[in-house]
Coordinates of C-alpha atoms (C1' of nucleotides) in Angstrom, one line a residue:
Chain A
M364 CA -14.3 -9.4 -10.8
N365 CA -11.5 -8.7 -8.1
Y366 CA -11.2 -6.8 -5.2
W367 CA -8.4 -4.6 -3.7
L368 CA -7.1 -2.3 -0.8
F369 CA -5.9 1.1 -1.7
K370 CA -3.8 2.8 1.0
S371 CA -3.0 6.3 1.7
E372 CA -2.1 8.7 4.0
P373 CA -5.0 11.4 4.7
S374 CA -2.5 14.3 4.8
T375 CA -1.5 13.4 1.2
W376 CA -4.7 12.4 -0.5
S377 CA -8.0 11.6 1.7
W378 CA -11.1 10.0 1.3
D379 CA -12.7 13.4 1.5
Q380 CA -10.7 14.3 -1.2
Q381 CA -11.3 11.4 -3.4
L382 CA -15.1 11.9 -2.8
A383 CA -15.2 15.2 -3.9
K384 CA -13.6 14.0 -7.2
G385 CA -17.0 12.1 -7.9
E386 CA -17.5 10.2 -11.1
E387 CA -14.7 11.8 -12.9
G388 CA -12.2 9.6 -10.5
E389 CA -8.5 10.4 -9.9
E390 CA -4.9 8.9 -10.9
W391 CA -3.7 6.7 -8.1
D392 CA -0.3 8.0 -8.7
G393 CA 2.9 8.1 -7.0
V394 CA 3.2 4.2 -6.2
R395 CA 7.0 3.4 -6.4
N396 CA 7.1 -0.3 -5.6
Y397 CA 6.8 -2.9 -7.9
Q398 CA 4.5 -5.6 -6.0
A399 CA 2.0 -2.4 -5.6
R400 CA 2.5 -1.5 -9.1
N401 CA 1.8 -5.2 -10.7
H402 CA -1.3 -5.2 -8.7
M403 CA -2.5 -2.2 -10.5
R404 CA -1.6 -3.8 -14.0
D405 CA -3.9 -6.7 -12.9
M406 CA -6.8 -4.4 -12.6
K407 CA -9.6 -4.0 -14.9
I408 CA -12.4 -1.8 -15.2
G409 CA -15.0 -2.2 -12.8
D410 CA -12.9 -3.8 -10.2
R411 CA -13.8 -2.6 -6.6
G412 CA -11.6 -1.6 -3.9
F413 CA -11.4 -0.6 -0.2
F414 CA -9.9 2.9 0.7
Y415 CA -7.7 2.6 3.9
H416 CA -6.6 5.7 5.5
S417 CA -2.9 5.0 7.1
Q418 CA -1.2 6.8 9.8
T419 CA -3.6 8.6 12.1
E420 CA -6.7 6.9 11.3
K421 CA -5.8 3.4 10.4
A422 CA -8.9 2.6 9.2
I423 CA -11.1 1.5 5.8
V424 CA -13.4 4.3 5.3
G425 CA -14.8 3.6 1.8
T426 CA -14.9 1.6 -1.5
V427 CA -13.9 2.4 -5.2
E428 CA -14.5 1.6 -8.1
V429 CA -11.5 1.3 -10.8
C430 CA -12.4 3.3 -13.8
A431 CA -9.3 3.2 -16.0
E432 CA -6.8 0.7 -16.3
A433 CA -3.2 1.0 -15.9
H434 CA -1.4 3.5 -17.7
P435 CA 1.8 5.7 -17.3
D436 CA 2.3 7.6 -13.8
S437 CA 1.7 11.6 -14.9
T438 CA 4.1 12.6 -11.8
T439 CA 7.4 10.6 -13.2
D440 CA 8.9 10.3 -16.8
D441 CA 10.3 6.8 -15.4
E442 CA 8.2 4.6 -17.4
R443 CA 8.6 1.9 -15.1
W444 CA 5.9 3.3 -13.0
E445 CA 2.2 2.9 -14.1
C446 CA -1.1 3.6 -12.3
V447 CA -4.8 3.1 -12.7
D448 CA -7.7 5.5 -11.9
I449 CA -10.2 5.1 -9.3
K450 CA -13.3 6.6 -8.3
A451 CA -15.3 6.7 -5.0
I452 CA -18.3 4.5 -4.5
E453 CA -19.6 4.9 -1.0
S454 CA -18.5 5.7 2.5
L455 CA -18.5 2.9 5.1
K456 CA -21.1 3.7 7.7
T457 CA -18.7 2.7 10.4
P458 CA -15.3 2.5 9.6
V459 CA -13.4 -0.6 9.7
T460 CA -10.5 0.0 11.8
L461 CA -7.1 -1.9 11.7
E462 CA -7.9 -3.1 15.3
M463 CA -11.3 -4.4 14.2
V464 CA -9.8 -6.5 11.2
K465 CA -6.9 -7.7 13.5
A466 CA -9.6 -8.7 16.2
D467 CA -11.5 -10.7 13.3
E468 CA -9.8 -13.8 13.1
R469 CA -12.1 -14.4 9.6
L470 CA -9.6 -11.8 8.5
S471 CA -6.4 -12.7 10.0
E472 CA -4.8 -13.6 6.4
M473 CA -5.5 -10.1 5.1
V474 CA -2.2 -8.6 3.5
L475 CA -3.3 -5.6 5.6
V476 CA -2.2 -7.4 8.6
K477 CA 0.2 -9.6 7.0
N478 CA 2.4 -6.8 5.1
S479 CA 1.3 -3.5 6.4
R480 CA 3.3 -1.5 4.2
L481 CA 2.2 -2.7 1.0
S482 CA 0.3 0.2 -0.5
V483 CA -1.9 -1.7 -3.0
Q484 CA -2.8 -5.0 -2.0
P485 CA -5.2 -8.1 -3.1
V486 CA -8.3 -8.8 -1.1
T487 CA -10.3 -11.8 -1.4
E488 CA -14.3 -11.9 -2.1
A489 CA -14.6 -13.5 1.3
E490 CA -12.9 -10.5 3.0
W491 CA -14.8 -8.0 0.7
K492 CA -18.0 -9.2 2.1
I493 CA -17.0 -9.5 5.8
I494 CA -15.6 -5.8 5.8
R495 CA -18.4 -4.0 4.0
K496 CA -20.8 -5.8 6.5
I497 CA -19.0 -4.7 9.4
G498 CA -18.8 -1.4 7.8
G499 CA -22.4 -1.4 7.6
I500 CA -23.1 -1.3 3.8
Chain B
dG9 C1' 9.1 10.3 18.0
dC10 C1' 10.6 5.7 17.8
dC11 C1' 11.8 1.4 15.6
dA12 C1' 10.6 -3.0 13.1
dA13 C1' 10.0 -4.5 8.7
dC14 C1' 10.4 -4.4 4.4
dG15 C1' 12.4 -3.1 0.0
dT16 C1' 16.2 -1.0 -3.2
dT17 C1' 20.8 0.0 -4.0
dG18 C1' 25.2 -0.4 -4.8
dG19 C1' 30.0 -2.7 -3.9
dC20 C1' 32.4 -6.7 -4.2
Chain C
dG46 C1' 24.7 -13.3 -7.4
dC47 C1' 25.5 -12.3 -2.6
dC48 C1' 24.7 -8.9 1.0
dA49 C1' 25.5 -4.9 3.8
dA50 C1' 24.0 -0.4 4.0
dC51 C1' 20.2 2.7 3.4
dG52 C1' 15.7 4.5 3.0
dT53 C1' 10.9 4.5 3.7
dT54 C1' 6.5 3.2 5.8
dG55 C1' 3.7 2.3 8.8
dG56 C1' 2.0 0.9 13.9
dC57 C1' 2.7 2.0 18.5

DNA sequence: GCCAACGTTGGC
DNA sequence: GCCAACGTTGGC
């Protein structure tokens, strides 16, 4: 099992909208970056991930599960772009802000800190556990 | 709203 | 194949 982090601007696609989709899940479309796409190609059904709000909130707010492996992105005819489907699992009791991540030296190697622009990133098992704990789940 | 960092594009 | 120019993202 691998762990990931999905970044979204709340004004484009928010955690509330993801939660509302429930078990059905939603296509993580619109990614136009090779690194991010390659990460999605590596995902397997059942992999877990964090849902991160960029811009206004800058916090990890929930956890998701991959429920469909990489397939063509329905928002473009360009066959280079693929995406996975994810469904919401649970909300963190306490959102883990970027500030909190930066303040914790165990999380200093996170891609979130090192390459803030990458929208789909890998998370290590250690990071996964630490953030869940801080988040209260 | 600004700007730094980064990725992509296109001319040579 | 290099690199300058440009566009986009996201933190501040």
